[in-house]
PDB file of C-alpha atoms in Angstrom:
ATOM      1  CA  GLU A   1       0.000   0.000   0.000  1.00  0.00           C
ATOM      2  CA  ALA A   2       1.296   3.423  -0.982  1.00  0.00           C
ATOM      3  CA  GLN A   3       1.676   5.464   2.155  1.00  0.00           C
ATOM      4  CA  VAL A   4       3.584   7.894   4.318  1.00  0.00           C
ATOM      5  CA  THR A   5       4.379   6.696   7.817  1.00  0.00           C
ATOM      6  CA  GLN A   6       5.359   8.776  10.828  1.00  0.00           C
ATOM      7  CA  ASN A   7       6.717   7.774  14.213  1.00  0.00           C
ATOM      8  CA  PRO A   8       5.920   8.306  16.933  1.00  0.00           C
ATOM      9  CA  ARG A   9       2.251   9.185  16.615  1.00  0.00           C
ATOM     10  CA  TYR A  10       2.149  10.772  20.063  1.00  0.00           C
ATOM     11  CA  LEU A  11       4.984  12.220  22.091  1.00  0.00           C
ATOM     12  CA  ILE A  12       5.145  14.102  25.364  1.00  0.00           C
ATOM     13  CA  THR A  13       8.537  15.514  26.246  1.00  0.00           C
ATOM     14  CA  VAL A  14      10.203  18.231  28.300  1.00  0.00           C
ATOM     15  CA  THR A  15      11.792  21.470  27.258  1.00  0.00           C
ATOM     16  CA  GLY A  16      15.298  21.057  25.881  1.00  0.00           C
ATOM     17  CA  LYS A  17      15.292  17.303  25.345  1.00  0.00           C
ATOM     18  CA  LYS A  18      16.288  16.578  21.764  1.00  0.00           C
ATOM     19  CA  LEU A  19      13.840  14.530  19.747  1.00  0.00           C
ATOM     20  CA  THR A  20      13.400  13.175  16.232  1.00  0.00           C
ATOM     21  CA  VAL A  21      10.163  12.442  14.406  1.00  0.00           C
ATOM     22  CA  THR A  22      10.674  10.012  11.550  1.00  0.00           C
ATOM     23  CA  CYS A  23       8.905  10.084   8.202  1.00  0.00           C
ATOM     24  CA  SER A  24       9.109   7.439   5.523  1.00  0.00           C
ATOM     25  CA  GLN A  25       7.380   7.012   2.144  1.00  0.00           C
ATOM     26  CA  ASN A  26       7.241   4.004  -0.171  1.00  0.00           C
ATOM     27  CA  MET A  27       6.186   5.761  -3.380  1.00  0.00           C
ATOM     28  CA  ASN A  28       9.636   6.809  -4.605  1.00  0.00           C
ATOM     29  CA  HIS A  29       8.536  10.463  -4.428  1.00  0.00           C
ATOM     30  CA  GLU A  30      11.098  13.182  -4.998  1.00  0.00           C
ATOM     31  CA  TYR A  31       9.474  15.853  -2.836  1.00  0.00           C
ATOM     32  CA  MET A  32       8.916  15.615   0.888  1.00  0.00           C
ATOM     33  CA  SER A  33       7.707  18.238   3.347  1.00  0.00           C
ATOM     34  CA  TRP A  34       6.954  18.837   6.999  1.00  0.00           C
ATOM     35  CA  TYR A  35       3.991  20.892   8.185  1.00  0.00           C
ATOM     36  CA  ARG A  36       2.677  21.892  11.564  1.00  0.00           C
ATOM     37  CA  GLN A  37      -1.006  22.370  12.281  1.00  0.00           C
ATOM     38  CA  ASP A  38      -2.172  24.820  14.913  1.00  0.00           C
ATOM     39  CA  PRO A  39      -5.725  25.916  15.751  1.00  0.00           C
ATOM     40  CA  GLY A  40      -6.771  28.979  13.798  1.00  0.00           C
ATOM     41  CA  LEU A  41      -3.603  28.919  11.694  1.00  0.00           C
ATOM     42  CA  GLY A  42      -4.164  25.940   9.424  1.00  0.00           C
ATOM     43  CA  LEU A  43      -1.082  24.091   8.209  1.00  0.00           C
ATOM     44  CA  ARG A  44       2.217  25.831   7.752  1.00  0.00           C
ATOM     45  CA  GLN A  45       5.243  24.403   6.023  1.00  0.00           C
ATOM     46  CA  ILE A  46       8.361  23.941   8.158  1.00  0.00           C
ATOM     47  CA  TYR A  47      10.874  22.488   5.694  1.00  0.00           C
ATOM     48  CA  TYR A  48      10.792  20.761   2.349  1.00  0.00           C
ATOM     49  CA  SER A  49      13.116  18.636   0.276  1.00  0.00           C
ATOM     50  CA  MET A  50      13.291  18.383  -3.500  1.00  0.00           C
ATOM     51  CA  ASN A  51      15.464  15.275  -3.460  1.00  0.00           C
ATOM     52  CA  VAL A  52      18.309  13.585  -1.589  1.00  0.00           C
ATOM     53  CA  GLU A  53      20.633  16.136   0.017  1.00  0.00           C
ATOM     54  CA  ALA A  54      18.410  19.013  -1.187  1.00  0.00           C
ATOM     55  CA  THR A  55      16.395  20.766   1.525  1.00  0.00           C
ATOM     56  CA  ASP A  56      15.078  24.277   2.024  1.00  0.00           C
ATOM     57  CA  LYS A  57      13.218  26.325   4.594  1.00  0.00           C
ATOM     58  CA  GLY A  58       9.482  26.710   4.553  1.00  0.00           C
ATOM     59  CA  ASP A  59       7.438  29.352   6.334  1.00  0.00           C
ATOM     60  CA  VAL A  60       8.256  28.452   9.945  1.00  0.00           C
ATOM     61  CA  PRO A  61      11.687  26.756  10.094  1.00  0.00           C
ATOM     62  CA  GLU A  62      12.965  28.238  13.368  1.00  0.00           C
ATOM     63  CA  GLY A  63      13.791  25.591  15.956  1.00  0.00           C
ATOM     64  CA  TYR A  64      13.734  22.693  13.507  1.00  0.00           C
ATOM     65  CA  LYS A  65      16.249  20.746  11.444  1.00  0.00           C
ATOM     66  CA  VAL A  66      15.799  18.169   8.725  1.00  0.00           C
ATOM     67  CA  SER A  67      17.961  15.836   6.683  1.00  0.00           C
ATOM     68  CA  ARG A  68      17.430  13.844   3.491  1.00  0.00           C
ATOM     69  CA  LYS A  69      20.124  11.205   3.216  1.00  0.00           C
ATOM     70  CA  GLU A  70      17.862   8.658   1.549  1.00  0.00           C
ATOM     71  CA  LYS A  71      15.014   9.273  -0.848  1.00  0.00           C
ATOM     72  CA  ARG A  72      12.404   7.505   1.298  1.00  0.00           C
ATOM     73  CA  ASN A  73      13.194   9.147   4.672  1.00  0.00           C
ATOM     74  CA  PHE A  74      12.850  12.733   5.870  1.00  0.00           C
ATOM     75  CA  PRO A  75      13.258  13.030   9.656  1.00  0.00           C
ATOM     76  CA  LEU A  76      12.324  16.179  11.580  1.00  0.00           C
ATOM     77  CA  ILE A  77      14.712  17.061  14.389  1.00  0.00           C
ATOM     78  CA  LEU A  78      14.012  19.354  17.336  1.00  0.00           C
ATOM     79  CA  GLU A  79      17.389  19.994  18.939  1.00  0.00           C
ATOM     80  CA  SER A  80      15.991  21.861  21.941  1.00  0.00           C
ATOM     81  CA  PRO A  81      12.198  21.697  21.984  1.00  0.00           C
ATOM     82  CA  SER A  82      10.206  24.493  23.586  1.00  0.00           C
ATOM     83  CA  PRO A  83       6.525  24.673  24.594  1.00  0.00           C
ATOM     84  CA  ASN A  84       5.679  26.783  21.532  1.00  0.00           C
ATOM     85  CA  GLN A  85       6.528  23.749  19.416  1.00  0.00           C
ATOM     86  CA  THR A  86       3.616  21.855  20.901  1.00  0.00           C
ATOM     87  CA  SER A  87       1.610  21.070  17.792  1.00  0.00           C
ATOM     88  CA  LEU A  88       0.342  18.448  15.364  1.00  0.00           C
ATOM     89  CA  TYR A  89       2.964  17.618  12.745  1.00  0.00           C
ATOM     90  CA  PHE A  90       2.406  16.168   9.303  1.00  0.00           C
ATOM     91  CA  CYS A  91       4.858  14.779   6.817  1.00  0.00           C
ATOM     92  CA  ALA A  92       3.903  14.718   3.138  1.00  0.00           C
ATOM     93  CA  SER A  93       5.438  13.443  -0.074  1.00  0.00           C
ATOM     94  CA  ARG A  94       4.691  13.949  -3.742  1.00  0.00           C
ATOM     95  CA  SER A  95       6.119  13.549  -7.207  1.00  0.00           C
ATOM     96  CA  PRO A  96       6.204  16.557  -9.587  1.00  0.00           C
ATOM     97  CA  TRP A  97       2.968  15.319 -11.196  1.00  0.00           C
ATOM     98  CA  THR A  98       0.853  14.322  -8.222  1.00  0.00           C
ATOM     99  CA  GLU A  99      -0.767  15.973  -5.263  1.00  0.00           C
ATOM    100  CA  PRO A 100       0.819  15.475  -1.839  1.00  0.00           C
ATOM    101  CA  VAL A 101       0.116  12.376   0.223  1.00  0.00           C
ATOM    102  CA  PHE A 102       0.074  13.054   3.949  1.00  0.00           C
ATOM    103  CA  GLY A 103       1.146  10.900   6.841  1.00  0.00           C
ATOM    104  CA  PRO A 104      -1.155  10.248   9.821  1.00  0.00           C
ATOM    105  CA  GLY A 105       0.328  12.999  11.977  1.00  0.00           C
ATOM    106  CA  THR A 106       2.411  13.216  15.150  1.00  0.00           C
ATOM    107  CA  ARG A 107       0.966  14.999  18.146  1.00  0.00           C
ATOM    108  CA  LEU A 108       3.804  16.565  20.120  1.00  0.00           C
ATOM    109  CA  THR A 109       3.480  18.103  23.569  1.00  0.00           C
ATOM    110  CA  VAL A 110       6.439  19.944  25.084  1.00  0.00           C
ATOM    111  CA  THR A 111       6.118  20.767  28.786  1.00  0.00           C
TER     112      THR A 111
ATOM    113  CA  GLY B   1       2.907  35.796  -1.923  1.00  0.00           C
ATOM    114  CA  ASN B   2       0.297  33.073  -2.228  1.00  0.00           C
ATOM    115  CA  SER B   3      -2.576  32.914   0.212  1.00  0.00           C
ATOM    116  CA  VAL B   4      -5.841  31.071   0.792  1.00  0.00           C
ATOM    117  CA  THR B   5      -8.790  32.519   2.671  1.00  0.00           C
ATOM    118  CA  GLN B   6     -11.550  30.349   4.042  1.00  0.00           C
ATOM    119  CA  MET B   7     -14.807  31.457   5.599  1.00  0.00           C
ATOM    120  CA  GLU B   8     -14.892  31.616   9.375  1.00  0.00           C
ATOM    121  CA  GLY B   9     -16.197  28.649  11.281  1.00  0.00           C
ATOM    122  CA  PRO B  10     -17.288  26.472  12.873  1.00  0.00           C
ATOM    123  CA  VAL B  11     -20.292  25.413  10.840  1.00  0.00           C
ATOM    124  CA  THR B  12     -23.105  23.307  12.270  1.00  0.00           C
ATOM    125  CA  LEU B  13     -25.759  21.813   9.999  1.00  0.00           C
ATOM    126  CA  SER B  14     -28.564  19.330  10.258  1.00  0.00           C
ATOM    127  CA  GLU B  15     -28.335  16.094   8.292  1.00  0.00           C
ATOM    128  CA  GLU B  16     -29.439  16.475   4.640  1.00  0.00           C
ATOM    129  CA  ALA B  17     -28.806  20.213   4.647  1.00  0.00           C
ATOM    130  CA  PHE B  18     -26.980  21.933   1.781  1.00  0.00           C
ATOM    131  CA  LEU B  19     -23.349  22.802   2.429  1.00  0.00           C
ATOM    132  CA  THR B  20     -21.234  25.611   1.027  1.00  0.00           C
ATOM    133  CA  ILE B  21     -17.753  26.384   2.342  1.00  0.00           C
ATOM    134  CA  ASN B  22     -16.199  29.431   0.730  1.00  0.00           C
ATOM    135  CA  CYS B  23     -12.569  29.560  -0.374  1.00  0.00           C
ATOM    136  CA  THR B  24     -10.783  32.325  -2.228  1.00  0.00           C
ATOM    137  CA  TYR B  25      -7.136  32.509  -3.156  1.00  0.00           C
ATOM    138  CA  THR B  26      -4.360  34.868  -4.173  1.00  0.00           C
ATOM    139  CA  ALA B  27      -1.691  33.545  -6.509  1.00  0.00           C
ATOM    140  CA  THR B  28      -0.018  34.356  -9.771  1.00  0.00           C
ATOM    141  CA  GLY B  29      -0.678  32.303 -12.857  1.00  0.00           C
ATOM    142  CA  TYR B  30      -2.761  29.151 -12.651  1.00  0.00           C
ATOM    143  CA  PRO B  31      -2.245  27.276  -9.408  1.00  0.00           C
ATOM    144  CA  SER B  32      -3.739  23.872  -8.696  1.00  0.00           C
ATOM    145  CA  LEU B  33      -6.481  23.947  -6.082  1.00  0.00           C
ATOM    146  CA  PHE B  34      -7.360  21.323  -3.508  1.00  0.00           C
ATOM    147  CA  TRP B  35      -9.786  20.491  -0.759  1.00  0.00           C
ATOM    148  CA  TYR B  36      -8.430  18.277   2.011  1.00  0.00           C
ATOM    149  CA  VAL B  37     -10.523  16.719   4.773  1.00  0.00           C
ATOM    150  CA  GLN B  38      -9.390  15.731   8.252  1.00  0.00           C
ATOM    151  CA  TYR B  39     -11.690  13.375  10.140  1.00  0.00           C
ATOM    152  CA  PRO B  40     -11.416  13.341  13.943  1.00  0.00           C
ATOM    153  CA  GLY B  41      -8.128  11.853  15.070  1.00  0.00           C
ATOM    154  CA  GLU B  42      -6.888  11.243  11.546  1.00  0.00           C
ATOM    155  CA  GLY B  43      -4.508  12.799   9.032  1.00  0.00           C
ATOM    156  CA  LEU B  44      -5.353  14.803   5.942  1.00  0.00           C
ATOM    157  CA  GLN B  45      -6.999  13.129   2.985  1.00  0.00           C
ATOM    158  CA  LEU B  46      -7.376  14.634  -0.436  1.00  0.00           C
ATOM    159  CA  LEU B  47     -11.074  15.209  -1.056  1.00  0.00           C
ATOM    160  CA  LEU B  48     -10.942  16.722  -4.537  1.00  0.00           C
ATOM    161  CA  LYS B  49      -8.791  18.881  -6.774  1.00  0.00           C
ATOM    162  CA  ALA B  50      -8.831  21.034  -9.901  1.00  0.00           C
ATOM    163  CA  THR B  51      -5.809  21.946 -11.958  1.00  0.00           C
ATOM    164  CA  LYS B  52      -7.115  24.513 -14.443  1.00  0.00           C
ATOM    165  CA  ALA B  53      -9.752  27.186 -14.760  1.00  0.00           C
ATOM    166  CA  ASP B  54     -13.383  25.968 -15.007  1.00  0.00           C
ATOM    167  CA  ASP B  55     -12.393  22.444 -13.919  1.00  0.00           C
ATOM    168  CA  LYS B  56     -14.823  20.856 -11.493  1.00  0.00           C
ATOM    169  CA  GLY B  57     -13.456  18.489  -8.908  1.00  0.00           C
ATOM    170  CA  SER B  58     -15.851  16.011  -7.315  1.00  0.00           C
ATOM    171  CA  ASN B  59     -15.747  13.170  -4.822  1.00  0.00           C
ATOM    172  CA  LYS B  60     -18.129  11.588  -2.270  1.00  0.00           C
ATOM    173  CA  GLY B  61     -20.913  13.987  -3.302  1.00  0.00           C
ATOM    174  CA  PHE B  62     -18.726  17.063  -2.798  1.00  0.00           C
ATOM    175  CA  GLU B  63     -17.989  19.434  -5.663  1.00  0.00           C
ATOM    176  CA  ALA B  64     -15.873  22.514  -6.243  1.00  0.00           C
ATOM    177  CA  THR B  65     -15.313  24.550  -9.412  1.00  0.00           C
ATOM    178  CA  TYR B  66     -12.100  26.438 -10.178  1.00  0.00           C
ATOM    179  CA  ARG B  67     -13.229  30.010 -10.915  1.00  0.00           C
ATOM    180  CA  LYS B  68     -10.338  32.060 -12.220  1.00  0.00           C
ATOM    181  CA  GLU B  69     -12.425  35.222 -12.636  1.00  0.00           C
ATOM    182  CA  THR B  70     -13.397  35.284  -8.960  1.00  0.00           C
ATOM    183  CA  THR B  71     -10.274  33.429  -7.697  1.00  0.00           C
ATOM    184  CA  SER B  72     -12.536  31.034  -5.828  1.00  0.00           C
ATOM    185  CA  PHE B  73     -12.899  27.302  -5.193  1.00  0.00           C
ATOM    186  CA  HIS B  74     -16.000  26.946  -3.044  1.00  0.00           C
ATOM    187  CA  LEU B  75     -16.875  23.494  -1.704  1.00  0.00           C
ATOM    188  CA  GLU B  76     -20.489  22.316  -1.982  1.00  0.00           C
ATOM    189  CA  LYS B  77     -22.532  19.262  -1.109  1.00  0.00           C
ATOM    190  CA  GLY B  78     -26.219  18.894  -1.696  1.00  0.00           C
ATOM    191  CA  SER B  79     -27.055  16.759   1.331  1.00  0.00           C
ATOM    192  CA  VAL B  80     -24.608  16.365   4.196  1.00  0.00           C
ATOM    193  CA  GLN B  81     -24.412  13.341   6.462  1.00  0.00           C
ATOM    194  CA  VAL B  82     -23.262  12.959  10.053  1.00  0.00           C
ATOM    195  CA  SER B  83     -20.181  11.154   8.691  1.00  0.00           C
ATOM    196  CA  ASP B  84     -19.136  14.376   6.902  1.00  0.00           C
ATOM    197  CA  SER B  85     -18.301  15.964  10.261  1.00  0.00           C
ATOM    198  CA  ALA B  86     -14.633  16.909   9.919  1.00  0.00           C
ATOM    199  CA  VAL B  87     -12.232  19.778   9.377  1.00  0.00           C
ATOM    200  CA  TYR B  88     -11.997  20.987   5.775  1.00  0.00           C
ATOM    201  CA  PHE B  89      -8.945  22.732   4.340  1.00  0.00           C
ATOM    202  CA  CYS B  90      -8.683  24.596   1.069  1.00  0.00           C
ATOM    203  CA  ALA B  91      -5.171  24.689  -0.400  1.00  0.00           C
ATOM    204  CA  LEU B  92      -3.261  25.753  -3.475  1.00  0.00           C
ATOM    205  CA  SER B  93      -0.078  24.629  -5.154  1.00  0.00           C
ATOM    206  CA  PRO B  94       1.706  27.112  -7.415  1.00  0.00           C
ATOM    207  CA  GLU B  95       2.007  26.643 -11.127  1.00  0.00           C
ATOM    208  CA  GLY B  96       4.905  24.370 -12.022  1.00  0.00           C
ATOM    209  CA  ALA B  97       6.546  21.553 -10.122  1.00  0.00           C
ATOM    210  CA  ASN B  98       6.776  22.785  -6.569  1.00  0.00           C
ATOM    211  CA  SER B  99       6.539  21.051  -3.259  1.00  0.00           C
ATOM    212  CA  LYS B 100       4.765  23.727  -1.294  1.00  0.00           C
ATOM    213  CA  LEU B 101       1.074  23.755  -0.525  1.00  0.00           C
ATOM    214  CA  THR B 102      -0.428  26.900   0.938  1.00  0.00           C
ATOM    215  CA  PHE B 103      -3.374  26.108   3.202  1.00  0.00           C
ATOM    216  CA  GLY B 104      -6.317  28.045   4.478  1.00  0.00           C
ATOM    217  CA  LYS B 105      -7.005  28.024   8.212  1.00  0.00           C
ATOM    218  CA  GLY B 106      -9.511  25.202   7.957  1.00  0.00           C
ATOM    219  CA  ILE B 107     -13.129  25.079   9.012  1.00  0.00           C
ATOM    220  CA  THR B 108     -14.812  22.608  11.327  1.00  0.00           C
ATOM    221  CA  LEU B 109     -18.086  21.133  10.099  1.00  0.00           C
ATOM    222  CA  SER B 110     -20.437  19.419  12.535  1.00  0.00           C
ATOM    223  CA  VAL B 111     -23.512  17.647  11.201  1.00  0.00           C
ATOM    224  CA  ARG B 112     -26.364  16.870  13.608  1.00  0.00           C
ATOM    225  CA  PRO B 113     -28.608  13.827  13.114  1.00  0.00           C
TER     226      PRO B 113
END
């Protein structure tokens, strides 16, 4: 089944404790992105990647890092999480000719 | 820059009522337009899309027409069901191969039996 998977689905952590949210797709898509969803703000793009070793900032990149060492994986790294990063995070992938496919989401709480 | 504006919510309807959710956009050229739906506790699913002016996207009884002259992509359904209760997002993707979607703020629809 073609899909985007994210892990973990739920995470509660404390301020300053580094964490990684993984994202993997099995559709051989070139493009991958991370979004955060906040009430009243919709979804905003954090980072995106056009292909392996090619990443760029989205609208809200502060406090986040990403890497794209393999085509199928696009992890989101929070080096020092803060409470304002409490949010629902979505990974998405697409090819140049298709609409994005979204993962199931990761609900992160930073206390 | 690109932007998407959705009508303010939430919206509460009775079952079998007619639904319209307004969406207007700002973008250069001819972006692709999308409606995504998020059911409670789930991720985003593509509901329908349109890639050029006057295209009508449709799925599960929902429809939306790409209106270039009014820069709109309003979502409609003739008779809503309780199972349509969800959050609906309008989004656009710029002309050309580009990874970024620009989303509206989303609107919560609740349908009463």
